[in-house]
Coordinates of C-alpha atoms and ligand atoms in Angstrom, one line a residue:
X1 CA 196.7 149.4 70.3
X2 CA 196.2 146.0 72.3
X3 CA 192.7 144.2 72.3
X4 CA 192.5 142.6 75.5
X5 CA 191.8 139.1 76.9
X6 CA 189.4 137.7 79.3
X7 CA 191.2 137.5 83.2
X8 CA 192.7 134.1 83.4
X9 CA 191.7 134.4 87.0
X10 CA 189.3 132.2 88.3
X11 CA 185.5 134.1 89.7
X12 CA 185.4 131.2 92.0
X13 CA 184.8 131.8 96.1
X14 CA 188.1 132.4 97.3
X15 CA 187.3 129.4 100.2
X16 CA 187.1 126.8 97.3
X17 CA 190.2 128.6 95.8
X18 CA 192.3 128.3 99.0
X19 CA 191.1 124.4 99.3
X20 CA 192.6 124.7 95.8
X21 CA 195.7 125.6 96.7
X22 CA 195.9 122.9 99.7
X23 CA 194.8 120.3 97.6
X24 CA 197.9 121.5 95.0
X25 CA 200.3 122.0 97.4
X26 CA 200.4 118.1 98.3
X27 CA 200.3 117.5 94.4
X28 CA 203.9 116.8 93.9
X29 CA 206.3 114.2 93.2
X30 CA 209.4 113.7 95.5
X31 CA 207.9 115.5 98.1
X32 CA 208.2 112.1 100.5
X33 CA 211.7 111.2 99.1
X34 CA 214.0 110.1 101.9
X35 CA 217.3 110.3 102.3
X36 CA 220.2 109.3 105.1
X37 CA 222.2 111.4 106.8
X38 CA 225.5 112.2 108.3
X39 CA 224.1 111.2 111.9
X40 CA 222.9 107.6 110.1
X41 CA 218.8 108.6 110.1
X42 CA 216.8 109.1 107.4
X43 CA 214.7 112.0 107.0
X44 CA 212.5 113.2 104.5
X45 CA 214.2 115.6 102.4
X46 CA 213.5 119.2 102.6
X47 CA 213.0 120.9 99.0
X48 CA 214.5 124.7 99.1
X49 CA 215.8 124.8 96.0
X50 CA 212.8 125.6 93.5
X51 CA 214.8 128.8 91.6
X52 CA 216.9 126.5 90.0
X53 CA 214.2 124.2 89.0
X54 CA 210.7 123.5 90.7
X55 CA 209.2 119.9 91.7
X56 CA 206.6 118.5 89.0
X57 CA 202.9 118.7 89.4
X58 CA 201.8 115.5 89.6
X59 CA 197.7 116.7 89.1
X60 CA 198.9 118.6 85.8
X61 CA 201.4 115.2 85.3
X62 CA 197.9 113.3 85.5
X63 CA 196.3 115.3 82.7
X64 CA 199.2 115.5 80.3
X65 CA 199.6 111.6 80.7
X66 CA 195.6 111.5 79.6
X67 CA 196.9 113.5 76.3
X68 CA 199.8 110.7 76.2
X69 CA 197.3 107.5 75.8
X70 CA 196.6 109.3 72.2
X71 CA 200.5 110.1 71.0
X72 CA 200.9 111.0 67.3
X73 CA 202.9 113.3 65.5
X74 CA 201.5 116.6 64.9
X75 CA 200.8 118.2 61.4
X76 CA 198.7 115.3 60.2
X77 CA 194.3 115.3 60.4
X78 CA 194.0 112.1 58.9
X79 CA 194.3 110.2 61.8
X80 CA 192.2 110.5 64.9
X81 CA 195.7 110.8 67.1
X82 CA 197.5 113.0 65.1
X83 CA 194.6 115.6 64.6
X84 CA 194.1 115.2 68.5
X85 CA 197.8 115.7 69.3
X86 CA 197.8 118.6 66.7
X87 CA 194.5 120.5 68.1
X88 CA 195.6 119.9 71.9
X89 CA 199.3 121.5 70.4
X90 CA 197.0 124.4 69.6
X91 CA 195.6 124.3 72.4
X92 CA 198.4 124.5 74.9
X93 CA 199.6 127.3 72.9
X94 CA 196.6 129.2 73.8
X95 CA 196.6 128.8 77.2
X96 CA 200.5 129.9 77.6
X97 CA 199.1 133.2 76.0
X98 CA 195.9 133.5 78.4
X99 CA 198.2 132.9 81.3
X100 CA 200.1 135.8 80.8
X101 CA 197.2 137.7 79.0
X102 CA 198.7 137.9 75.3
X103 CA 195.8 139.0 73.1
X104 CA 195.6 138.1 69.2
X105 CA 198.2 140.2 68.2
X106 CA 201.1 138.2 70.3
X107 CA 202.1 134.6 69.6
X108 CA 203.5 132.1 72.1
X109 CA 206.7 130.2 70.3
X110 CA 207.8 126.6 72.2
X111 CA 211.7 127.3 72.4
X112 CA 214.3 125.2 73.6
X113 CA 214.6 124.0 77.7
X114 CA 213.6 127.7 78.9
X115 CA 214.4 131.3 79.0
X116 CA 217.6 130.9 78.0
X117 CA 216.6 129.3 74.6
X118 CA 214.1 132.2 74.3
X119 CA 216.6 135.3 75.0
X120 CA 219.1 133.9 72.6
X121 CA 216.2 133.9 69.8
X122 CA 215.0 136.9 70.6
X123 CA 218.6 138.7 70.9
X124 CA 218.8 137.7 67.0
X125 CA 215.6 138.4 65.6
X126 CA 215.3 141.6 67.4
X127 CA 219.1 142.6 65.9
X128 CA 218.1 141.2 62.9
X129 CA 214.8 143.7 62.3
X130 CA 216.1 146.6 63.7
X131 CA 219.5 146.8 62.8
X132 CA 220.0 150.6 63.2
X133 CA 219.5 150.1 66.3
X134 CA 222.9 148.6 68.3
X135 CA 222.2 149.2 71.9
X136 CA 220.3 147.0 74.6
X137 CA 220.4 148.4 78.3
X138 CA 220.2 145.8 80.8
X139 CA 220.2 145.9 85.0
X140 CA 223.1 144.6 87.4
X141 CA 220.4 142.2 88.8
X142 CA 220.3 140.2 85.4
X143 CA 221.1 136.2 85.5
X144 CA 223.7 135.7 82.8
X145 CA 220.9 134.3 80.2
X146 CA 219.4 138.2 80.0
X147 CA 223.0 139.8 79.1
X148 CA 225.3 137.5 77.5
X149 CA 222.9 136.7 74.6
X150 CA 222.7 140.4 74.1
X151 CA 226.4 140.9 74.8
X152 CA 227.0 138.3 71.8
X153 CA 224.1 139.0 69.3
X154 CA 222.7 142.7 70.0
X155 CA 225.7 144.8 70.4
X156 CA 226.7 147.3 73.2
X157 CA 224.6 146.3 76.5
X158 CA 224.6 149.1 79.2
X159 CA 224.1 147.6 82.7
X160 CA 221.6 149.9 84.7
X161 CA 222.6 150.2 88.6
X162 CA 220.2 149.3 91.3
X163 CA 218.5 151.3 93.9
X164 CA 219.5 151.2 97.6
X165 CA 217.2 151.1 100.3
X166 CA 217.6 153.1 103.4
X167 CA 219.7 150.5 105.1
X168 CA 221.8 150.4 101.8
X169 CA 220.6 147.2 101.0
X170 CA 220.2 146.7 96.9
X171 CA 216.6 147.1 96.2
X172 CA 215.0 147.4 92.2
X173 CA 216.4 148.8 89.3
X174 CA 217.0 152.5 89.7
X175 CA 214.6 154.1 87.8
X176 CA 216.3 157.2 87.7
X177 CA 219.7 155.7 86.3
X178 CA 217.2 154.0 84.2
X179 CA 215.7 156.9 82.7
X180 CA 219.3 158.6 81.9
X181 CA 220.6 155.7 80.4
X182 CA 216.8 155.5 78.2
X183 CA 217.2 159.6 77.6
X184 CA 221.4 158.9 76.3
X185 CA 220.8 155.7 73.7
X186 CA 217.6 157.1 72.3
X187 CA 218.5 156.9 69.1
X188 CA 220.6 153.6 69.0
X189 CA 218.2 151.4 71.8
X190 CA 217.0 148.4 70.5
X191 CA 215.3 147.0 73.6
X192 CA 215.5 147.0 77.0
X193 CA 215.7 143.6 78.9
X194 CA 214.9 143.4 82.6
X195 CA 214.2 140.7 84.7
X196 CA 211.1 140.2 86.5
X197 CA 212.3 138.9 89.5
X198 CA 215.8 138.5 90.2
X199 CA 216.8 134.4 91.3
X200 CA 219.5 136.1 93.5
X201 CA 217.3 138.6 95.7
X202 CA 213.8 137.4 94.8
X203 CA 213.5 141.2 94.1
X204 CA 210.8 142.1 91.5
X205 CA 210.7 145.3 88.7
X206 CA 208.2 147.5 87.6
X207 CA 208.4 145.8 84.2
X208 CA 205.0 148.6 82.9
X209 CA 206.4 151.2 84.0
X210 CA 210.2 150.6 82.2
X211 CA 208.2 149.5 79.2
X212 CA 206.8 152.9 79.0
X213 CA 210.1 154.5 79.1
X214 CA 211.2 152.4 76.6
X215 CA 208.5 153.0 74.0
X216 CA 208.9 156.7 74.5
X217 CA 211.9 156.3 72.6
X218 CA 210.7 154.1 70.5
X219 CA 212.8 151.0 71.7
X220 CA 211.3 147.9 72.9
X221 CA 210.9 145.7 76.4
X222 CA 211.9 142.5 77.1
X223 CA 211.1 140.5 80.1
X224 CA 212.8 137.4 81.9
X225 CA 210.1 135.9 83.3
X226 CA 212.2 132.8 84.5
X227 CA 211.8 133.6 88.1
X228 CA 208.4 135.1 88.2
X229 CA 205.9 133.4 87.0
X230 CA 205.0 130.6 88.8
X231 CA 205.0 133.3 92.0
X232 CA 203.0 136.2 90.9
X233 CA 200.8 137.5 88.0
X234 CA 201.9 138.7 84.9
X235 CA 199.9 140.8 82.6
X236 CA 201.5 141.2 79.1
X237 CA 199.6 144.7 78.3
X238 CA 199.7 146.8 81.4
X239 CA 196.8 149.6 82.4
X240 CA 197.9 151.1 79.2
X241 CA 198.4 150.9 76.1
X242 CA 202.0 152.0 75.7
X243 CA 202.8 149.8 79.2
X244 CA 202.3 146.6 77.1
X245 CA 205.6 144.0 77.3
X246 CA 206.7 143.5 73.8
X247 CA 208.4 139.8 74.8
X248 CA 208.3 137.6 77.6
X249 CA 210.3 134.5 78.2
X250 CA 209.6 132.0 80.4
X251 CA 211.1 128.7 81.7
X252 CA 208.5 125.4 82.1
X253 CA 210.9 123.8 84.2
X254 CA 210.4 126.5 87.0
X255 CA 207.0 126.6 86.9
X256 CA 206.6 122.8 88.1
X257 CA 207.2 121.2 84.7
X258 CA 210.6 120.2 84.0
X259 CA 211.3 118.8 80.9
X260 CA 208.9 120.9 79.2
X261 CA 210.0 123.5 76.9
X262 CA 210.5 127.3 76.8
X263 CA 208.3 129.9 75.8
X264 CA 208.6 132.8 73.5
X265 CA 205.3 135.2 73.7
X266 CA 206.1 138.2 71.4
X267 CA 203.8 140.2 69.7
X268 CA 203.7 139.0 65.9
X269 CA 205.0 142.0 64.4
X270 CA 208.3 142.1 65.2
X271 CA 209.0 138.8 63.1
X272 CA 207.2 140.5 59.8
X273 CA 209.7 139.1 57.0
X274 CA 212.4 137.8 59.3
X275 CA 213.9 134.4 58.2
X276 CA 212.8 132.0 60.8
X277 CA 216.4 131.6 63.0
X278 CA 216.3 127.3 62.4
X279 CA 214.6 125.4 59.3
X280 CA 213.9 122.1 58.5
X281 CA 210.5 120.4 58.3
X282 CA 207.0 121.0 59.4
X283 CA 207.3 125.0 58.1
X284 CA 207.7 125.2 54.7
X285 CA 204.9 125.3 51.9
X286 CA 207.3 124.3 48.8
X287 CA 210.7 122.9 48.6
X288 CA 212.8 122.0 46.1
X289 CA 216.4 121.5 45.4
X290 CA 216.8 125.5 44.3
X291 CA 214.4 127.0 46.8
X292 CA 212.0 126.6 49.7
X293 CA 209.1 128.9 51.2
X294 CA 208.5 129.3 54.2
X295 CA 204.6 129.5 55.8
X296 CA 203.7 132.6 57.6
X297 CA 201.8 131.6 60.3
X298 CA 203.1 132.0 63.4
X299 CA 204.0 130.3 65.9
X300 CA 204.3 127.8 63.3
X301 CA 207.3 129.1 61.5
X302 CA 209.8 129.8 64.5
X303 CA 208.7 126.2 66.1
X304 CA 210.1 123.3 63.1
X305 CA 211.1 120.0 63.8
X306 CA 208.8 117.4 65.6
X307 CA 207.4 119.3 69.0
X308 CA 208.2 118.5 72.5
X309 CA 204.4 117.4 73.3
X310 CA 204.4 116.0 76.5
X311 CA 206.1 119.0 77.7
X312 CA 204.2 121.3 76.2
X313 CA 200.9 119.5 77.4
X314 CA 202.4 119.3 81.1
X315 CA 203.4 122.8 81.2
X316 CA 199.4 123.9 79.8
X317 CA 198.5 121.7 82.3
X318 CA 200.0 123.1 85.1
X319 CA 199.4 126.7 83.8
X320 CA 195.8 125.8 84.0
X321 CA 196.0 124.3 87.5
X322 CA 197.4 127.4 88.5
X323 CA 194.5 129.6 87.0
X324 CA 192.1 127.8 88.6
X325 CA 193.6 128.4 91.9
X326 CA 194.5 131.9 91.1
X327 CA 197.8 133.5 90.7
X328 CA 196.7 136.2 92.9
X329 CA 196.7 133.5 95.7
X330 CA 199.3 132.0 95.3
X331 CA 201.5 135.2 95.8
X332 CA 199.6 136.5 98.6
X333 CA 200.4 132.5 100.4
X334 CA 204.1 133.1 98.9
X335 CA 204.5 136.6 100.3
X336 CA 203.2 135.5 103.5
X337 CA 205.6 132.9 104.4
X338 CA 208.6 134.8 102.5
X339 CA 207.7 137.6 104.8
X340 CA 208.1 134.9 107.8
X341 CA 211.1 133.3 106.6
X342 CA 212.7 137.0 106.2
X343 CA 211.9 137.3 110.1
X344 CA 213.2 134.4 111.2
X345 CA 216.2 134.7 109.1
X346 CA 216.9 138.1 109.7
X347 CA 216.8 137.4 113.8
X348 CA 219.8 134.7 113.4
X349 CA 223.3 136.0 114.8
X350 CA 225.8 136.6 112.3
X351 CA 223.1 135.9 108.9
X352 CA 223.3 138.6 106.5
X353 CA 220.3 138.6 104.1
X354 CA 220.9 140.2 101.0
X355 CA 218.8 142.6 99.4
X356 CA 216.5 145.0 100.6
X357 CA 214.4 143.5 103.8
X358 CA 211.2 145.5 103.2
X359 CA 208.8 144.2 101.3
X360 CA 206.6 147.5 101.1
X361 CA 210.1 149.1 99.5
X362 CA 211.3 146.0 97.1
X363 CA 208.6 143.7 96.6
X364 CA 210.2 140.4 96.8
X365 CA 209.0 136.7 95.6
X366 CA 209.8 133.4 97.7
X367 CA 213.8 133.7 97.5
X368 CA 216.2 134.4 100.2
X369 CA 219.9 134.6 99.6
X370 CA 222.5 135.4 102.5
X371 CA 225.6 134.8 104.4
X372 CA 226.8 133.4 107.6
X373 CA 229.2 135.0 109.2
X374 CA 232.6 133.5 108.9
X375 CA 231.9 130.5 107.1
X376 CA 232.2 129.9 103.7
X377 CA 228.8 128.9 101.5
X378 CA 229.9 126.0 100.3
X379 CA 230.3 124.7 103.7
X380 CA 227.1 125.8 104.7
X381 CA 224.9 124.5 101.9
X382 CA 226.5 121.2 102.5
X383 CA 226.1 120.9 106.2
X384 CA 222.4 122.1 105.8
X385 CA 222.3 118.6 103.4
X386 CA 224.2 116.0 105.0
X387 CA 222.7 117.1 108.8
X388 CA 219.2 118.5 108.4
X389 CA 218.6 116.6 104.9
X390 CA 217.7 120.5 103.2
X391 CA 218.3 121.0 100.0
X392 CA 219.6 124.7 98.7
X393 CA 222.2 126.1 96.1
X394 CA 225.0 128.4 96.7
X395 CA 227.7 130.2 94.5
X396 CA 226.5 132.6 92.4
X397 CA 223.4 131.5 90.6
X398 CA 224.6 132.3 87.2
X399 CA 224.8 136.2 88.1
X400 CA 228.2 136.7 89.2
X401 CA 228.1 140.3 88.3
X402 CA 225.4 140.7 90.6
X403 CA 226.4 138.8 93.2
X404 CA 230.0 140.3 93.5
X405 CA 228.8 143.6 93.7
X406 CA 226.2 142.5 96.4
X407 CA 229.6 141.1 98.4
X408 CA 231.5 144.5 97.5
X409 CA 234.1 143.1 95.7
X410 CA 234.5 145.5 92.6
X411 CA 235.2 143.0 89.9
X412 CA 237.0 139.7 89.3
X413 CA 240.6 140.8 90.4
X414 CA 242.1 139.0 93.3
X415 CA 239.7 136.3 92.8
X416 CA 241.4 133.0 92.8
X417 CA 239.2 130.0 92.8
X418 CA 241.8 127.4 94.0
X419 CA 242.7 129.6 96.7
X420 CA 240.1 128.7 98.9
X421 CA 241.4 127.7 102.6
X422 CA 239.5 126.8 105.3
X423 CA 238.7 130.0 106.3
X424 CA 237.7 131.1 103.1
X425 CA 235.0 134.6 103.0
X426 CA 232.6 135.3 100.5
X427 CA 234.9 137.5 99.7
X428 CA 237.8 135.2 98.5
X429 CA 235.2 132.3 97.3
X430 CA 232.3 134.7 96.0
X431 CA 229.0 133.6 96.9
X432 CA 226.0 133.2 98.9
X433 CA 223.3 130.6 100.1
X434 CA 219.9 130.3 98.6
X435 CA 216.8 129.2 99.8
X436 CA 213.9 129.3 97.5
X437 CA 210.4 128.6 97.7
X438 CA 208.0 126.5 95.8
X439 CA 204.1 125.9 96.5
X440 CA 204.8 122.6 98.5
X441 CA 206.9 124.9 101.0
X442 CA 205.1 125.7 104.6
X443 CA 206.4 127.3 107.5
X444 CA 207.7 123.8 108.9
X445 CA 210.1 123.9 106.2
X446 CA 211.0 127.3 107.0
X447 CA 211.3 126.7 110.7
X448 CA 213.8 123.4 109.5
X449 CA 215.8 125.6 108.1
X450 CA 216.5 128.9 110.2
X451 CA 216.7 126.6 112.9
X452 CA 219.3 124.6 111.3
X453 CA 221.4 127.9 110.6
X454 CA 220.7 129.3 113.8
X455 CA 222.4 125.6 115.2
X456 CA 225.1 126.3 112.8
X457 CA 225.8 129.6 113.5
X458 CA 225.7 128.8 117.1
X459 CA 228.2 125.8 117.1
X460 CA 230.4 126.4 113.9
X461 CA 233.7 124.9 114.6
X462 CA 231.7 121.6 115.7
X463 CA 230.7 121.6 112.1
X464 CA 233.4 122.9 110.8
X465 CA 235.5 120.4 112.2
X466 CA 233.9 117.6 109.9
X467 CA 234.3 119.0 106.6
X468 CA 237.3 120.3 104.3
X469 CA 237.4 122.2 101.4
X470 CA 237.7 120.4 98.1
X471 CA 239.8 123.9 96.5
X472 CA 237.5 122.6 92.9
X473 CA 237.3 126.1 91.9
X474 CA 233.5 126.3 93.1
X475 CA 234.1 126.4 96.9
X476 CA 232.7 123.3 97.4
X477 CA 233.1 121.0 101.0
X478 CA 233.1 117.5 101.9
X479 CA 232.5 115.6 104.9
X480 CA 235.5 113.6 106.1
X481 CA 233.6 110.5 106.6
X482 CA 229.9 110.9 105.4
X483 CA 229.4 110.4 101.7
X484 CA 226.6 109.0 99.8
X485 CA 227.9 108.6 96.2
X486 CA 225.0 109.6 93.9
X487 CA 225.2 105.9 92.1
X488 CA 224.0 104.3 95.5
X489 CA 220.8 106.3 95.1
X490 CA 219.5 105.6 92.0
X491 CA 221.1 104.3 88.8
X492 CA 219.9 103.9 85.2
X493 CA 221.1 100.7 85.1
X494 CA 219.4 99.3 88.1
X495 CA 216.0 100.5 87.3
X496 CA 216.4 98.9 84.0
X497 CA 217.4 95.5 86.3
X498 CA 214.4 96.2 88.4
X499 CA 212.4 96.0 85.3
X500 CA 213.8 93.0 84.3
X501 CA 212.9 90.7 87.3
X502 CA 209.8 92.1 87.4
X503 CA 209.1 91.3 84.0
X504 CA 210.9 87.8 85.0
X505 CA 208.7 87.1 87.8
X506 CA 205.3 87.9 86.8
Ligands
PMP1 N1 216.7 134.2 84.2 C1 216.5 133.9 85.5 C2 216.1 135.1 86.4 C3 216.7 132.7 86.0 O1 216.6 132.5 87.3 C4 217.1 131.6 85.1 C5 217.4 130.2 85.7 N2 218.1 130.2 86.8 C6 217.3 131.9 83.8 C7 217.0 133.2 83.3 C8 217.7 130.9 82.8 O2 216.7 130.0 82.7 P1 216.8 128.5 82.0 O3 218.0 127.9 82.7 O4 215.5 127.9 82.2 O5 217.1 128.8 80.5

C-alpha cells in the first residue's frame, strides 16, 4: 500500500558519526548558564529537565538564522525573498516527512506549539470522517494531551492497562488487554492513540505491532511522538504494510527547537473532503462575500494564516543535524547512560524508581521518575536546585492518571491539595521526581545528581530543616532564607535598558 522512502540515516563511518555527535552535544545554548546557590557559590547549572522542553541547538540555530538574513512572507514568487522563504517552507516540510520516513502519500501539517495542537486536530478531523465510528481506546500511560482531546472530541475513550514486570513494576501497554479491548469495539473504534514513549516512565510501545491490531478492525493508529523522537527512530510504515502509523504528532520544542511549531504527519487520505478545522487567508482559490473555495493541496489547506518560519526552519534544521549523526546513535549513547543512571539510582537507600528496571523487558528512553523515601517531591526537586544547582520537574507531568496509579492510590478521593504538612507522602501530595535526559547530558551530570540524592537521602532532616511547605495546592517548598526571585535574573525590561546604553555609548 505504502511506497517507501530513502533511510534518512546517514552511510557515513560510524567514527565521523560519533565525532558528530560530540561535536552536537556541546552545540547548545545555556549549557554554561550559572547560577547561585543556597550555600552562596555559583555553579553551572545542571539541565535534567529536557521532557518538559529540551535546550536549543545552537548549530541548527546557526542555519535557520542563515534562512532569516532573507525573511519574506510566503505565498509570493515575485520577489527573490518571498519565493526563497516559500521554497525553504517547502522544503522544511519535506524533511519533517523524511525524518520519520512518510512517503508521498502522507503530508506533514505545521500545527500549533506541539503535540498538543496536533491531537486536538486530529481528534476532530478523525470524528469528523468517520463518524460511525465513536470509540478511541487509549493506554493508562498517556499524558493528558493523548486522552482529553479524545475524551472531548471523539467520544467514549477506553483506557488500556499496562503490563507488569516480574517485580510488578508497570512496564508497556498490555497487549493482551489491548487486543480484548481491539476484539470488543470493533465495530465502533475510530483509532487507537498510544504514546511512544511515556514522559513519566521513559517507557516505549510497540506502536507496529498495535497498528496492526488496529487495522485488522479496520480502525486507525495514532502516535504521540512528543517524547520519542528526538531519542530514538521512528519509521512511519513499519516492516509491513498493514504496520504503517496512520498519524504521528510531534513537539519541536522537545526536539531542541522551542518556539518552533508542531507537526501533524498523516497520511492525505484521511482529510479527503473534510472542511479544513480553521480558515482565513493563504488557502482559498475564490472568495466572495456568498462563498469561498478552498485549495486542495495539502499541507497547504490545514496550515492558513502567515507561517511560523523561523520555527519551522530551526526545527528542519535540527531534524537534519540529527540525521546526519544518526538516530540510531543517538539512542544507543542515550540508552547507555540511561542504563547507568538506572544503576546508580537504583543502588540509593530509600529511591524507588518507577517503572519496570529492565531494559531488555520495557525498553525505556532517557527518563527516570522516582521517589525518595519519606520525603515529599516537592521538597526534593527544590533542594536538588537551590544546593546542587540541578534542574528537574516533579508533580505529575500532566499524567495524573498514570501517576496515581503508579503510587497506588485508586483515584482522586482523599486527595486534598492544601493538606499537605510537612510530612506529606506521595501519597497525600501525588507525585514523583523527574530527571530527563537530553544530548548535552553525560555521566557527570548523572553522577551530580545520584550523588546529590544519595546526600539527601543520607542526611534528610538537615535538609529538611531549611525548607517549609508552601500548602499551594502543587506541593511545592521554599527555603526559609535562600530565595532568588526570578526578576533578579533576567528581566525584559532590563535587557531593553542594556540595549539602550549600548546604543548610547557607541
Ligand atoms: N505527550 C507527551 C508524551 C508529552 O510528554 C507531552 C509534553 N510533556 C505532550 C504530549 C504535550 O506536548 P506539548 O506540550 O508540546 O503540546
Amino acid at each position: 500500500m505504502f511506497s517507501t522512502v530513502p533511510a534518512a540515516t546517514t552511510h557515513r563511518p560510524r567514527a565521523e558519526r560519533l565525532q558528530l555527535l560530540e561535536a552536537l552535544r556541546t552545540s547548545f545554548d545555556g549549557l554554561d548558564t550559572t547560577y547561585e546557590r543556597a550555600d552562596g557559590t555559583r555553579q553551572r547549572r545542571i539541565y535534567l529537565d529536557s521532557a518538559a522542553s529540551n535546550l536549543r541547538c545552537t548549530a541548527a540555530r546557526a542555519m535557520a538564522d542563515r534562512a532569516m538574513q532573507h525573511y519574506a512572507n510566503t505565498h509570493s514568487q515575485l520577489h527573490m525573498g518571498a519565493s526563497l522563504m516559500t521554497a525553504l517552507y517547502d522544503e522544511a516540510h519535506a524533511i519533517v516527512r523524511r525524518f520519520v520516513g512518510a512517503p508521498e502519500a502522507y503530508t506533514a501539517i505545521f500545527c500549533g506549539t506541539g503535540v498538543t495542537g496536533g491531537l486536538n486536530r486530529m481528534a476532530r478531523v478523525l470524528t469528523a470522517q468517520r463518524p460511525s465510528r465513536d470509540v478511541v481506546i487509549t493506554t493508562m500511560m498517556e499524558h493528558h494531551a493523548n486522552d482529553l482531546p479524545h475524551r472531548k472530541h471523539a467520544g467514549r475513550v477506553v483506557h488500556v492497562p499496562l503490563a507488569h514486570d516480574p517485580d510488578g513494576e508497570a512496564g508497556r501497554v498490555d497487549m493482551d488487554a489491548l487486543r480484548r479491548a481491539i476484539r470488543t469495539h470493533a465495530d465502533r473504534l475510530n483509532y487507537v492513540a498510544v504514546t511512544a514513549a511515556s514522559n513519566v516512565t521513559g517507557i516505549t510501545n510497540p506502536v507496529h505491532e498495535i497498528a496492526r491490531l488496529a487495522h485488522d478492525v479496520g480502525a486507525l493508529c495514532v502516535v504521540d511522538a512528543a517524547q520519542s523522537a528526538a531519542h530514538s527512530p521512528i519509521r512511519i510504515t513499519g516492516d509491513r504494510d498493514d504496520e504503517a502509523l496512520d498519524v504521528v504528532c510531534l513537539s519541536g520544542h522537545k526536539i531542541y527547537a522551542p518556539g518552533s511549531p508542531g507537526v501533524i504527519v498523516a497520511r492525505k487520505d484521511l482529510f479527503a473532503g473534510h472542511e479544513p478545522e480553521e480558515v482565513g487567508g493563504g488557502i482559498v482559490e475564490f472568495v466572495d462575500t456568498e462563498r469561498y473555495t478552498v485549495t486542495d493541496a495539502l499541507p497547504d489547506r490545514e496550515e492558513t494564516g502567515t507561517p511560523n518560519l523561523p520555527g519551522a526552519f530551526l526545527l528542519a534544521s535540527m531534524l537534519l543535524l540529527m540525521e546526519r549523526v544518526g538516530m540510531d546513535l543517538i539512542a544507543e549513547d542515550e540508552r547507555a547512560l540511561t542504563q547507568y543512571a538506572m544503576e546508580r539510582f537504583t543502588a540509593i537507600d530509600g529511591l524507588h524508581l518507577y517503572g519496570s528496571h529492565r531494559l531488555e523487558v520495557a525498553e525505556r528512553i532517557g527518563v527516570l521518575t522516582f521517589n525518595l523515601e519519606g520525603l515529599p517531591h516537592g521538597l526534593v526537586t527544590a533542594i536538588l536546585n537551590d544546593y546542587f544547582g540541578i534542574a528537574v520537574r516533579n508533580e505529575c507531568f500532566c499524567a495524573q492518571p498514570f501517576v496515581r496509579q503508579l503510587l497506588g492510590i485508586a483515584d482522586a478521593t482523599g486527595v486534598a491539595p492544601d493538606s499537605c504538612l510537612d510530612t506529606c507522602t506521595p501519597q497525600a501530595q501525588p507525585g514523583m521526581v523527574r530527571v530527563s535526559l537530553g544530548l548535552y547530558n553525560t555521566r557527570a551530570d548523572v553522577d551530580a545528581a545520584a550523588d546529590a540524592l544519595a546526600d539527601i537521602a543520607a542526611r534528610p532532616d538537615a535538609y529538611r530543616s531549611k525548607y517549609r511547605a508552601l500548602r499551594n495546592g502543587h506541593g511545592d517548598w521554599a527555603h526559609t532564607d535562600f530565595n532568588v526571585p526570578p526578576h533578579e535574573l533576567l528581566t525584559l525590561e532590563g535587557a531593553a535598558d542594556d540595549w539602550v546604553r549600548d546604543a548610547l555609548s557607541s
